[in-house]
CSV table of C-alpha atoms in Angstrom, one decimal:
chain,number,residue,atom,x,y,z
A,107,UNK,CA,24.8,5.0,-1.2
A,108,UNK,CA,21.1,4.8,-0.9
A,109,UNK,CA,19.5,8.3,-1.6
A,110,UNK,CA,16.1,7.9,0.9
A,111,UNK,CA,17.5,8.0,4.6
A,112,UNK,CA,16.4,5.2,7.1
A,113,UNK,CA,15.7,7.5,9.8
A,114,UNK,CA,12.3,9.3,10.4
A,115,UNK,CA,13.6,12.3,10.7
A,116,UNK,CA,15.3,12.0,7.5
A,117,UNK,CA,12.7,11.0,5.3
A,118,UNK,CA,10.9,14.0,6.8
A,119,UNK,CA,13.3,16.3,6.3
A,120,UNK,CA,13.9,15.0,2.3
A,121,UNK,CA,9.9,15.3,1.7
A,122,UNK,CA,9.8,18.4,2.8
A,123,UNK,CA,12.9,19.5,0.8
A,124,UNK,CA,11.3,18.4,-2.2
A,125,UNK,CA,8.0,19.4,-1.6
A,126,UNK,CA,9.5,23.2,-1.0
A,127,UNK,CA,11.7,22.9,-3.9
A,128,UNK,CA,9.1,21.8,-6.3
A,129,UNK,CA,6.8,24.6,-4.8
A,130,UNK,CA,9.4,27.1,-5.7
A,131,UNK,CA,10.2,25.9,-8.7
A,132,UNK,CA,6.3,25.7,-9.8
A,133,UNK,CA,6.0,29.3,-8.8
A,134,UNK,CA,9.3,30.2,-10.4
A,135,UNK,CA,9.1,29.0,-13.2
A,136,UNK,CA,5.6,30.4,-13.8
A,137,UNK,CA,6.7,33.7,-12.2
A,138,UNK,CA,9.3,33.9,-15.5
A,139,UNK,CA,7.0,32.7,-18.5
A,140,UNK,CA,5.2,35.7,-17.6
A,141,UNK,CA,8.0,38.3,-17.2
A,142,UNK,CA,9.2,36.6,-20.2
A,143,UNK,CA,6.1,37.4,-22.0
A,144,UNK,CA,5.9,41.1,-20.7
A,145,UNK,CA,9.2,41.6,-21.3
A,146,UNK,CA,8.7,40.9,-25.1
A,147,UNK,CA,5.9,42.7,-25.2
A,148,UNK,CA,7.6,46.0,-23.6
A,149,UNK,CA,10.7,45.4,-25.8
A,150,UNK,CA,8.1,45.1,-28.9
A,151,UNK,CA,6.6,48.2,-27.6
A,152,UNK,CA,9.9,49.9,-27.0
A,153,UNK,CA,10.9,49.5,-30.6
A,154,UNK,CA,8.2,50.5,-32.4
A,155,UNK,CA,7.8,53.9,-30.5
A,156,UNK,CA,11.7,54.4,-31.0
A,157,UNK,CA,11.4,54.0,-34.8
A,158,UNK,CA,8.5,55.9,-34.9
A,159,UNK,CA,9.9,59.0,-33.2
A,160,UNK,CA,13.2,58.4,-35.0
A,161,UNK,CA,11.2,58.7,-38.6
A,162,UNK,CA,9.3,62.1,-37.6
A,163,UNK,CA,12.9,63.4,-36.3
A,164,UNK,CA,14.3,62.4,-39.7
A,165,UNK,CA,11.7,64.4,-41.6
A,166,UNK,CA,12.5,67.9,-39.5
A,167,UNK,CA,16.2,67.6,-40.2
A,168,UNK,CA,18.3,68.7,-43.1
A,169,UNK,CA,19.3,65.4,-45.8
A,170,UNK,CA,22.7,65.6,-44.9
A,171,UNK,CA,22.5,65.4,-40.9
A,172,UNK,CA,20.4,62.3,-41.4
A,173,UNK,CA,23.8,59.6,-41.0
A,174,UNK,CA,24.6,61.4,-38.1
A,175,UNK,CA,21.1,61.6,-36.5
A,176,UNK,CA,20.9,57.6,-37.0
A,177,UNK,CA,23.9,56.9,-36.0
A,178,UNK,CA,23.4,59.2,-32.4
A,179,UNK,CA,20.0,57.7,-32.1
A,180,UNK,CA,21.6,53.7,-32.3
A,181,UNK,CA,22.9,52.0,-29.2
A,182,UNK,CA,24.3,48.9,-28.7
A,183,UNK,CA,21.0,47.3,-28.3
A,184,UNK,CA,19.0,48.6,-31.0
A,185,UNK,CA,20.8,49.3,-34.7
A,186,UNK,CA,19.4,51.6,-37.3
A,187,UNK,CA,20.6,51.9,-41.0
A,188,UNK,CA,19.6,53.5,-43.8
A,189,UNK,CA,19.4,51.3,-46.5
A,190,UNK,CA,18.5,51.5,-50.7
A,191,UNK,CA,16.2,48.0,-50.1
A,192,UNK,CA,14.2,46.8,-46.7
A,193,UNK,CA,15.5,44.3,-44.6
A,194,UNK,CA,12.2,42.6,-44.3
A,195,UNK,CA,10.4,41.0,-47.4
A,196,UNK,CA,7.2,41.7,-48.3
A,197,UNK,CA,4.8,39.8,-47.5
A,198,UNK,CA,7.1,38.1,-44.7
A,199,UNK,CA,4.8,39.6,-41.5
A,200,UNK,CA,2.6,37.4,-39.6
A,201,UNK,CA,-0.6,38.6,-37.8
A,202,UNK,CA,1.1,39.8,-34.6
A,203,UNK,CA,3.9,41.5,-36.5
A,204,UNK,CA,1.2,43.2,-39.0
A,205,UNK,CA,-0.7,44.9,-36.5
A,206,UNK,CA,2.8,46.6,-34.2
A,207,UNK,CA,3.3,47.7,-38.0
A,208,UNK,CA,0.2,49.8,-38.8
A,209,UNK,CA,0.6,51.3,-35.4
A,210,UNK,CA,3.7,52.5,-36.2
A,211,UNK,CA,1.9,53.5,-39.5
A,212,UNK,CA,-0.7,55.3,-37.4
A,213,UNK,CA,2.0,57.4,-35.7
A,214,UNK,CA,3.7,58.8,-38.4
A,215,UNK,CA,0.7,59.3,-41.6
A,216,UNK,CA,-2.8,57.6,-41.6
A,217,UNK,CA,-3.4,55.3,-44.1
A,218,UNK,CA,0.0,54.9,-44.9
A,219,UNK,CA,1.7,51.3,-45.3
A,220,UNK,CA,5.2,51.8,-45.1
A,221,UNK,CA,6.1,49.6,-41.8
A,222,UNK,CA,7.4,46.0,-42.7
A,223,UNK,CA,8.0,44.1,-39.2
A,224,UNK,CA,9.6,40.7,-38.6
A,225,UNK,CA,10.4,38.2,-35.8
A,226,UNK,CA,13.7,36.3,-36.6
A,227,UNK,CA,16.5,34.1,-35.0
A,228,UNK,CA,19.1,36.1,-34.8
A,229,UNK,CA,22.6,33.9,-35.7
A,230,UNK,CA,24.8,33.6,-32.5
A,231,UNK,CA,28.0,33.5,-34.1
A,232,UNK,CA,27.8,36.6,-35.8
A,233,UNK,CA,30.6,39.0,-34.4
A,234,UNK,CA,29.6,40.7,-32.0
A,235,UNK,CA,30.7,41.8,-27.8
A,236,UNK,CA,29.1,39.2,-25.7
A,237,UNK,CA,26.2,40.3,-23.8
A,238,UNK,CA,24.9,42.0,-27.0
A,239,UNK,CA,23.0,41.3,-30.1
A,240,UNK,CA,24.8,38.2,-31.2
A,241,UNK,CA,23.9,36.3,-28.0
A,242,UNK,CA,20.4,36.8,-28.0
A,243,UNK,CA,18.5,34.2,-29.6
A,244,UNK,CA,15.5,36.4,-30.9
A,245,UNK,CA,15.2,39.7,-32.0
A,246,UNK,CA,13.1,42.5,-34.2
A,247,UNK,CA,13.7,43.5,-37.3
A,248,UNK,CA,11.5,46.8,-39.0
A,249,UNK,CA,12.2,48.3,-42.3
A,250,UNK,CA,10.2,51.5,-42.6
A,251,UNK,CA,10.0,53.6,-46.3
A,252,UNK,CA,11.1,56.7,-46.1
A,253,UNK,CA,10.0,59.6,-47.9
A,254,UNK,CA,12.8,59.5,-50.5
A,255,UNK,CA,12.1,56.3,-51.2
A,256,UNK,CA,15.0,54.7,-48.6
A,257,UNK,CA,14.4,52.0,-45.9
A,258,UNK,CA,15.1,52.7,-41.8
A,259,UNK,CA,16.1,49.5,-41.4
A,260,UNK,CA,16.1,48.7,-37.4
A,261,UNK,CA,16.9,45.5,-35.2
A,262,UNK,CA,16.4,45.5,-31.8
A,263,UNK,CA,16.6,42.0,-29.3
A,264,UNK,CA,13.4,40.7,-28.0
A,265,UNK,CA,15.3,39.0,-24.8
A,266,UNK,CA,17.6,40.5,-22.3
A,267,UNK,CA,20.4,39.5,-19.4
A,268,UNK,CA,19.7,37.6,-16.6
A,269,UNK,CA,17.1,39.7,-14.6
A,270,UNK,CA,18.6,40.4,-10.8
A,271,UNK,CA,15.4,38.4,-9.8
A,272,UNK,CA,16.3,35.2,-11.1
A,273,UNK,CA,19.3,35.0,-8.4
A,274,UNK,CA,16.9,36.7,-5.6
A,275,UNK,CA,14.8,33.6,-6.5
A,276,UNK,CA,17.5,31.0,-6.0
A,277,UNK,CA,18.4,33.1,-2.7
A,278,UNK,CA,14.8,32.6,-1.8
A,279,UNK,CA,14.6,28.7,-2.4
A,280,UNK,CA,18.3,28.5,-0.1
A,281,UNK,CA,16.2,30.1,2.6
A,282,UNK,CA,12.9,28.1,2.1
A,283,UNK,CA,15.1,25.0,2.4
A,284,UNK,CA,17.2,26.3,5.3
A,285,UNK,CA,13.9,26.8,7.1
A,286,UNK,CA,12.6,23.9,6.4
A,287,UNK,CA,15.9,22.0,7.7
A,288,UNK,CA,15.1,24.2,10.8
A,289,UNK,CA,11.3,23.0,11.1
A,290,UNK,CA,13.2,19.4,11.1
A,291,UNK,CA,15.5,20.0,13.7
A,292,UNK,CA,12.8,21.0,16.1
A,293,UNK,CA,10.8,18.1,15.0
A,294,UNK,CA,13.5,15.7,15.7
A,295,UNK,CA,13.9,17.2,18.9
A,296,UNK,CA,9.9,17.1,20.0
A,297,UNK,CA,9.0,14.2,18.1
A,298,UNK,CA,11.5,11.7,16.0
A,299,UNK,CA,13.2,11.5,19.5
A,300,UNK,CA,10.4,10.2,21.2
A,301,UNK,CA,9.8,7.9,19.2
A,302,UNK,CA,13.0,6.5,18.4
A,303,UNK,CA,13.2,5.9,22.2
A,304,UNK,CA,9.3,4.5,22.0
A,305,UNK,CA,11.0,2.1,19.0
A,306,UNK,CA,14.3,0.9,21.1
A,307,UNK,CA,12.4,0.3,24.2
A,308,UNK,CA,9.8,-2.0,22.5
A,309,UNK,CA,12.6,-3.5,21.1
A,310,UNK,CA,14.7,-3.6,24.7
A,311,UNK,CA,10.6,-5.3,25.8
A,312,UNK,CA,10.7,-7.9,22.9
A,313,UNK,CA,14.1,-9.1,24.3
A,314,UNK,CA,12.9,-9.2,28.1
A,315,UNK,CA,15.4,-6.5,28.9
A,316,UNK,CA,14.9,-4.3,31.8
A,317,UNK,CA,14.3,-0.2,31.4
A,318,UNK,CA,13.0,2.8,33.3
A,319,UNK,CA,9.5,4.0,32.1
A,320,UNK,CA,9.8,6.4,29.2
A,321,UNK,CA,8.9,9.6,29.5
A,322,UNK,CA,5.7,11.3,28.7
A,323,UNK,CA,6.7,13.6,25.7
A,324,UNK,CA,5.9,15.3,22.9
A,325,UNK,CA,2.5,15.8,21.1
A,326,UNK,CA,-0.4,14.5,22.9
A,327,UNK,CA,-1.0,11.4,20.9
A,328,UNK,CA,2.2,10.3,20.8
A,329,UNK,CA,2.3,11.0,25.3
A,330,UNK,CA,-0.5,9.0,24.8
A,331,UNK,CA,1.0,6.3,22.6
A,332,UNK,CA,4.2,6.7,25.4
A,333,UNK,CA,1.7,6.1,28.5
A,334,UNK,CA,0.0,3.2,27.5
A,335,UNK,CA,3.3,1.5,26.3
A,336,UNK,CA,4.6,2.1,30.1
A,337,UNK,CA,1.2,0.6,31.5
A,338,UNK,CA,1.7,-2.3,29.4
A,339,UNK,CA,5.0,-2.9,30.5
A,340,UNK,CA,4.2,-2.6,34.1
A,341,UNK,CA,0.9,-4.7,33.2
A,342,UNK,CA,3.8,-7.7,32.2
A,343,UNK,CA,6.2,-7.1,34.7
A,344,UNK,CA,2.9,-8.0,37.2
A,345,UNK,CA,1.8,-10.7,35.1
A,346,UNK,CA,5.4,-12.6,35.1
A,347,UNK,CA,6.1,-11.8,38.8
A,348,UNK,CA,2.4,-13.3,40.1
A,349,UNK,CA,3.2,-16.5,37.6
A,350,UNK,CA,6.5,-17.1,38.9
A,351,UNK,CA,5.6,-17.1,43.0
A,352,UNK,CA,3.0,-19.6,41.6
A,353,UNK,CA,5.3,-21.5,39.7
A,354,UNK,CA,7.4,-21.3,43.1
A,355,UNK,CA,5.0,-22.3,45.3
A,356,UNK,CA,3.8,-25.1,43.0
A,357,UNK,CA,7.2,-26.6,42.7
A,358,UNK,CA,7.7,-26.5,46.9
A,359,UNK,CA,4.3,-28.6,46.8
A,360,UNK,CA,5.1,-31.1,44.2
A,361,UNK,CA,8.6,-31.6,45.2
A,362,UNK,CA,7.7,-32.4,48.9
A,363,UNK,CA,5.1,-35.8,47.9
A,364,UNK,CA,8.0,-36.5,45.4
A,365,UNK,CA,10.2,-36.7,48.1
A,366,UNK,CA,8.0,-38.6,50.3
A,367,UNK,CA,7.0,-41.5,47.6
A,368,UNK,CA,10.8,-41.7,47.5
A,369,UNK,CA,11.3,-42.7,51.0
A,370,UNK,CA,8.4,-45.0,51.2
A,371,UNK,CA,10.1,-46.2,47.7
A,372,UNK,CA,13.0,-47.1,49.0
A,373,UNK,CA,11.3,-48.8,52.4
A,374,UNK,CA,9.9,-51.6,49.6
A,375,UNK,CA,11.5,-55.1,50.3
A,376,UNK,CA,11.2,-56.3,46.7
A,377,UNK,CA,14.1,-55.2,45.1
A,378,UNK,CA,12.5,-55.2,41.2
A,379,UNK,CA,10.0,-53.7,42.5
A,380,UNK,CA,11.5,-51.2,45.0
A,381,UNK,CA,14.0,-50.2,41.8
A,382,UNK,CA,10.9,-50.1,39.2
A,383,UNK,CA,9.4,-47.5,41.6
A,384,UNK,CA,12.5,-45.1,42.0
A,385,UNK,CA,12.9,-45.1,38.8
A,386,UNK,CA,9.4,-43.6,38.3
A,387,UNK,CA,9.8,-41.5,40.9
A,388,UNK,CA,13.0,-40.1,39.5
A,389,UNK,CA,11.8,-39.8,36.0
A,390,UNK,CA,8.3,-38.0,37.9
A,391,UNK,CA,10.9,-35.3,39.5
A,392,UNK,CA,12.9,-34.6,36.5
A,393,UNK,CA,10.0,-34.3,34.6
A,394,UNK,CA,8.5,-31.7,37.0
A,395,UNK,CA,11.8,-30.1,37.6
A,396,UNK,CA,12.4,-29.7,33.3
A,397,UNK,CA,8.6,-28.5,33.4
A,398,UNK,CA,9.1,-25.4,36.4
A,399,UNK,CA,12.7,-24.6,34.5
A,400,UNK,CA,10.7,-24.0,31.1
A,401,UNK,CA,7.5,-22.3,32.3
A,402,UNK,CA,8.7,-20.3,35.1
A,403,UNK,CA,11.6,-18.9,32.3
A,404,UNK,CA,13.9,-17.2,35.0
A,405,UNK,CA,15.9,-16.5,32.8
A,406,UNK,CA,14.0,-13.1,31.9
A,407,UNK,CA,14.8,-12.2,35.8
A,408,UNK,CA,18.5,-12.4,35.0
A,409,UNK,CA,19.6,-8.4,33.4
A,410,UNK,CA,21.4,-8.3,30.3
A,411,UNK,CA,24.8,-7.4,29.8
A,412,UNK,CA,28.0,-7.5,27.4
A,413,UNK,CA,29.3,-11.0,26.9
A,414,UNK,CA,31.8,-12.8,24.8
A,415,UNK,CA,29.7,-15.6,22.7
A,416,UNK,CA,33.2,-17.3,21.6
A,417,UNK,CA,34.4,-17.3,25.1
A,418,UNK,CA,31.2,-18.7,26.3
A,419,UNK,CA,31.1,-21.4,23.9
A,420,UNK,CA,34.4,-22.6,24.5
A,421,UNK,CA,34.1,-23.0,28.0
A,422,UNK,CA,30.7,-24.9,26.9
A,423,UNK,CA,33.0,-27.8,24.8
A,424,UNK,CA,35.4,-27.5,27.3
A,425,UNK,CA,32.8,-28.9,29.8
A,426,UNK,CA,31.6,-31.5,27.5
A,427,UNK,CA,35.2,-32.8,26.6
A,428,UNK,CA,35.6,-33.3,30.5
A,429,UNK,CA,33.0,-36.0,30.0
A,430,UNK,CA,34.2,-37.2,27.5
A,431,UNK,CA,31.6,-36.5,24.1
A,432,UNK,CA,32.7,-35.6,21.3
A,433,UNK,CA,32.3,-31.9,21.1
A,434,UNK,CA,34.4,-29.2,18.7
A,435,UNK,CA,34.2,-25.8,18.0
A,436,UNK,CA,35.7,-23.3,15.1
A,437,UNK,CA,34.9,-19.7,16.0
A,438,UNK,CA,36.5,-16.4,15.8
A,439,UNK,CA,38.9,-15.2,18.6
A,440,UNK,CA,36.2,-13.1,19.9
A,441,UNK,CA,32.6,-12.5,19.4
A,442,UNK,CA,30.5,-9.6,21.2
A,443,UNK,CA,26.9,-9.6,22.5
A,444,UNK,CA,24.7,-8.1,24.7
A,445,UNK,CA,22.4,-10.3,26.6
A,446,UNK,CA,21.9,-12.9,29.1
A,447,UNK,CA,24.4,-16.0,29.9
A,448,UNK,CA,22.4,-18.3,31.8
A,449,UNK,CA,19.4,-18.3,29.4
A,450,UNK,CA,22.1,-18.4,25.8
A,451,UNK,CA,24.1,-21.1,27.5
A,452,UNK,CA,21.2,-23.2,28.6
A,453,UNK,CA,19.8,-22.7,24.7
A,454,UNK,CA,23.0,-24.1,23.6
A,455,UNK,CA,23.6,-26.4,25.9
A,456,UNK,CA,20.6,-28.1,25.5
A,457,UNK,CA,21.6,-28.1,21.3
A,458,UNK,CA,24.8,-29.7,21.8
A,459,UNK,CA,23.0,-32.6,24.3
A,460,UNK,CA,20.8,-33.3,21.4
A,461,UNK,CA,23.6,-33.3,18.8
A,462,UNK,CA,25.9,-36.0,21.0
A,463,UNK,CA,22.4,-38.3,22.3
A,464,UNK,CA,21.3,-38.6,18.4
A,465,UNK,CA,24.1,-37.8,16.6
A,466,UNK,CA,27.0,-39.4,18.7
A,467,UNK,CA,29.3,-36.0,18.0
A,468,UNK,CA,28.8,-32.0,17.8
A,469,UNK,CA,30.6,-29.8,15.7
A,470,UNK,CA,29.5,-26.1,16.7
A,471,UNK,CA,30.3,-23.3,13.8
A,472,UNK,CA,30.4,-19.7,14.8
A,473,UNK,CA,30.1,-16.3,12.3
A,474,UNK,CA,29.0,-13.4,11.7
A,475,UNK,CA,26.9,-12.3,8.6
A,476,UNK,CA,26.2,-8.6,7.9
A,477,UNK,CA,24.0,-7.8,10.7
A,478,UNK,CA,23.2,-11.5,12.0
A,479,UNK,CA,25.1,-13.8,14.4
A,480,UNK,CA,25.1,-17.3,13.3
A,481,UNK,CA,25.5,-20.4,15.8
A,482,UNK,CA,25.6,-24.1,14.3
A,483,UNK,CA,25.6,-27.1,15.7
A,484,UNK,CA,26.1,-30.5,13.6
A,485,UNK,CA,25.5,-34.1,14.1
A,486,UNK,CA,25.9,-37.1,12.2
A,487,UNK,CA,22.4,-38.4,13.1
A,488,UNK,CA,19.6,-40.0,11.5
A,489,UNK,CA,18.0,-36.3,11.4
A,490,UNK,CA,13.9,-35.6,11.2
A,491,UNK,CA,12.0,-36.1,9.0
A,492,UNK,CA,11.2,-33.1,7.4
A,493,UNK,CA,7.5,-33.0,7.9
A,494,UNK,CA,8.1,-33.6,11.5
A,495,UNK,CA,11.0,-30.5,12.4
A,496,UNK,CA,8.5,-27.8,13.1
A,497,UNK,CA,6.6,-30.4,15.4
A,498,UNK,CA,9.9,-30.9,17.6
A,499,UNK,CA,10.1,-27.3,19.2
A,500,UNK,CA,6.8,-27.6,20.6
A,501,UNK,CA,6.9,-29.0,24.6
A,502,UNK,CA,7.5,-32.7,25.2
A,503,UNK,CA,7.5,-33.5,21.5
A,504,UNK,CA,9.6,-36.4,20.8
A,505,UNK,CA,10.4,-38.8,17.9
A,506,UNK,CA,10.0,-42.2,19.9
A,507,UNK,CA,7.0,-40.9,21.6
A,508,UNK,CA,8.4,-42.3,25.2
A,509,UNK,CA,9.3,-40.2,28.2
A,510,UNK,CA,12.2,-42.8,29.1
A,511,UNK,CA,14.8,-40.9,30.4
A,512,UNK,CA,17.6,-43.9,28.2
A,513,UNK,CA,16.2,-43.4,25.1
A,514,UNK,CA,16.3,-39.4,25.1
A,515,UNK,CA,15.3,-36.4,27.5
A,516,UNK,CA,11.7,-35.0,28.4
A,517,UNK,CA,11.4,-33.6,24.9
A,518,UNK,CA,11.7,-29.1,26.3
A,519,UNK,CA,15.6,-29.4,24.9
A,520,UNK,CA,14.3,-27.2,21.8
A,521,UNK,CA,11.5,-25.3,23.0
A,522,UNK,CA,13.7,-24.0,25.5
A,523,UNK,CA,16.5,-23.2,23.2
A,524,UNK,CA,14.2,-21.5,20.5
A,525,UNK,CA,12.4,-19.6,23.4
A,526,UNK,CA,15.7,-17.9,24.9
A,527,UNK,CA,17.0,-17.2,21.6
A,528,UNK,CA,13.5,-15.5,20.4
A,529,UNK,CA,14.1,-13.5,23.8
A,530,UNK,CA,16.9,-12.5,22.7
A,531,UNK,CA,15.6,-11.3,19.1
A,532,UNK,CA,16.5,-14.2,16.9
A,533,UNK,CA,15.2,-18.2,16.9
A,534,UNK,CA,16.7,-21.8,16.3
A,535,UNK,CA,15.9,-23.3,12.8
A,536,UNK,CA,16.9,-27.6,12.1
A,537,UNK,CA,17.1,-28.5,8.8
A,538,UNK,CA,18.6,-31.8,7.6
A,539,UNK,CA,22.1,-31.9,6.1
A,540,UNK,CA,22.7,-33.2,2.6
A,541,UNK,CA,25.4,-35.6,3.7
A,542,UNK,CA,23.8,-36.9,6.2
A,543,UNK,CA,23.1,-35.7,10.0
A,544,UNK,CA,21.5,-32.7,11.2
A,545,UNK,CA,21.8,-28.8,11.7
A,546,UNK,CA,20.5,-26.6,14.3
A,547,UNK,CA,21.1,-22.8,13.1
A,548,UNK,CA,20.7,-19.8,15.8
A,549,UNK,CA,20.5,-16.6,14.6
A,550,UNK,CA,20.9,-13.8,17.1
A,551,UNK,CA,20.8,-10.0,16.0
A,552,UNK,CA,24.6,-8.4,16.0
C-alpha cells in the first residue's frame, strides 16, 4: 500500500493534512511547556503560602489541638506531619528551592532560617489511590522548625491531571483537519477536475482520438491553459484535414499519367521490352500508392472504439493460412482494447508479411503484463544487424537497398506499423533472437 496517493487531489489533500497537523502540534506542544511551567510555578506558590499560614495557625492554638489542626488542614493532594527530624537534609536545597524557603521564612519571622525545601521524584509504586500522590512523578517536599523544636513536614505534587484543554486541543486539530478535507473537496471540484480532464484529453490527442472541446473552467490560468489546448487541437484538426485533400488530389494526379504510361505500355510491340516497362510502371504505382497510404495516415480519420485484439488477430492468421504461409498464433480467449481496427491490423499485418518474406514462418505471441499489452511476432530469419534495427523503421529503409518488388516490399512495412501503434500510445521494438530469427514486440497501453 503506498502511503502518497497518485492523484492531485490527494497529494493536496495529504500536504495540507500534515502541514495543519504539524502547525497544531507546534503550537500545542508549545502552548503546554508553558502551562507546564506556570502550573509548577502556581503549585510552588501554592504550597509555600499553605505552609506558611498553616505555621502561624499552629502558633495561636493550644499544643494539644495541633494533630487535629494538621490533620484538618491535609488533603489528598498536599500531606502535613509533624515529625521529631525534617524530611529534607540540610544542605539538600538548590538555588530555586533556597529562595521559595526564605520567603516562607519572611512570612512567618525575619531573619529566621527554619524553611528546608526540596524538589524530588516521588516513587510511583508507593501505595497510594490512583490519580493521587503516587502517580505523579514530581513533587515538593518542606520541613519547617517549629517552635518546640518539631518539623512541619509537608509534600505537595508539582504536576496535575490531564487539563480539560489538552482534549479541547485534539478536538481543535479534528476540526483543522476536517476543514482542511473540506478546502480539498472544493478544490477537487474547481480545479483537480479540470485538470484531470485537461490530462485525459491530451492523452485522448496523443492517440488521434476524437473529443469535444473542453470546457473553459476554473481559475483563470488554468481557463487559459484549457483555451489554448482547444485552439491547438482545432489548429491540428486544420492542419491534417488541408494535408489530406492535398494528399487526395495529388494521388488523382499521379494515378491518372500512371495509368496512361500503362496503356501506351502495353501498345509496345517488343515483348521484353513491352514487359520491362509494365513492370516499371507497376512497381511506379505501388510505390506511389504505399507512399499516399503512409503519409495521408487515414487511419487517424477512422474513431476509436472497443475491440477484441485476440479476435482480431485470429482472423489475421486465418487469412494468411488461406494462402497458404505459415502463420500461428497462441493468445488468450479474449483480449480487450479500445482503439482503431483498420490502423492495428494494418500495423500487424504489415509485421507478419515481414516475418513470412524473411523468415519463411510467423509465430505471433499475445499477453498481458501489468498495465502493458504485449504483441510478438517471430521469424526464423537471418535478423538485422544490430547497428542497423533502428535504421529500418525509418521510410523506404531496406537491407538490400533495391526497390524490387521480388526481393521485398517498398521498405514503409515498419514505419507504418510503429506509427499506428505510437498513435495508439505504445511502439514496435525488433530485437534479434538468441536462437536465431527475429522479434518484433508491440506494446500497447491496457
Amino acid at each position: 500500500m503506498r502511503l502518497v496517493p497518485h492523484s492531485l487531489g490527494g497529494r493536496l489533500g495529504l500536504l495540507l493534512v500534515l502541514a495543519v497537523v504539524g502547525a497544531q502540534a507546534m503550537a500545542f506542544a508549545m502552548f503546554a511547556h508553558e502551562s507546564s511551567r506556570v502550573g509548577r510555578a502556581a503549585a510552588r506558590t501554592q504550597v509555600v503560602d499553605r505552609i506558611a499560614t498553616l505555621v502561624r495557625l499552629l502558633d495561636t492554638v493550644p499544643p494539644e489541638t495541633v494533630p487535629g489542626v494538621v490533620a484538618a488542614y491535609g488533603s489528598p493532594r498536599h500531606r502535613f506531619t509533624i515529625d521529631a527530624g525534617s524530611l529534607v537534609p540540610e544542605g539538600a536545597m538548590g538555588v530555586d528551592e533556597a529562595r521559595l524557603a526564605r520567603r516562607i521564612d519572611r512570612r512567618m519571622k525575619d531573619d529566621a532560617s527554619q524553611a528546608r525545601i526540596i524538589l524530588m521524584a516521588r516513587d510511583v509504586a508507593e501505595d497510594a489511590p490512583p490519580g493521587r500522590l503516587s502517580d505523579r512523578t514530581q513533587a515538593l517536599r518542606v520541613s519547617v522548625r517549629l517552635d518546640d523544636g518539631r518539623w512541619l513536614n509537608a509534600e505537595a505534587p508539582l504536576a496535575s491531571r490531564t487539563p480539560p484543554w489538552m482534549r479541547i486541543a485534539l478536538i481543535q486539530v479534528l476540526a483543522s483537519v476536517v476543514a482542511v478535507l473540506a478546502v480539498v473537496v472544493v478544490a477537487r471540484r474547481g480545479i483537480v477536475r479540470p485538470v484531470a480532464d485537461l490530462a485525459r484529453a491530451a492523452e485522448m490527442a496523443g492517440r488521434g482520438a476524437a473529443f469535444e472541446p473542453l470546457r473553459e473552467r476554473g481559475p483563470r490560468e488554468l481557463r487559459t491553459m484549457t483555451a489554448a489546448f482547444n485552439l491547438m487541437q482545432e489548429r491540428l484538426r486544420a492542419f491534417v484535414a488541408d494535408r489530406t485533400r492535398m494528399l487526395a488530389a495529388i494521388s488523382h494526379d499521379l494515378r491518372t499519367p500512371i495509368a496512361s504510361l500503362w496503356l501506351r505500355a502495353e501498345m509496345v510491340e517488343d515483348d521484353e521490352l513491352r514487359n520491362a516497362m509494365v513492370r516499371t510502371i507497376s512497381d511506379m504505382r505501388r510505390m506511389v500508392d504505399a507512399t499516399l497510404a503512409f503519409t495521408r495516415d487515414d487511419a487517424s480519420a477512422q474513431d476509436s472504439g472497443p475491440l477484441d485484439l485476440a479476435e482480431m488477430v485470429r482472423a489475421l492468421v486465418n487469412d494468411h493460412l488461406v494462402l497458404g504461409r505459415d502463420v500461428s498464433v497462441a493468445s488468450p480467449a479474449d483480449l480487450p482494447f479500445h482503439g482503431r481496427r483498420v490502423a492495428l491490423r494494418r500495423a500487424l499485418d504489415n509485421l507478419v508479411e515481414n516475418a513470412v518474406r524473411y523468415g519463411d514462418r510467423a509465430r505471433i505471441t499475445l499477453e498481458r503484463a501489468n498495465e502493458q499489452i504485449r504483441i510478438l511476432v517471430d521469424d526464423d530469419g537471418p535478423g538485422i544487424p544490430p547497428d542497423r534495427i533502428e535504421e529500418m523503421f525509418a521510410p523506404f529503409a531496406r537491407l538490400d537497398g533495391s526497390r524490387n518488388a521480388d526481393t521485398g516490399g517498398t521498405g514503409l512495412g515498419l514505419a507504418i506499423a510503429r506509427s499506428a501503434a505510437r498513435a495508439h500510445g505504445g511502439d514496435v521494438a525488433l530485437a534479434n533472437r538468441p536462437g536465431g530469427g527475429l522479434r518484433a514486440e508491440v506494446t500497447l497501453p491496457a
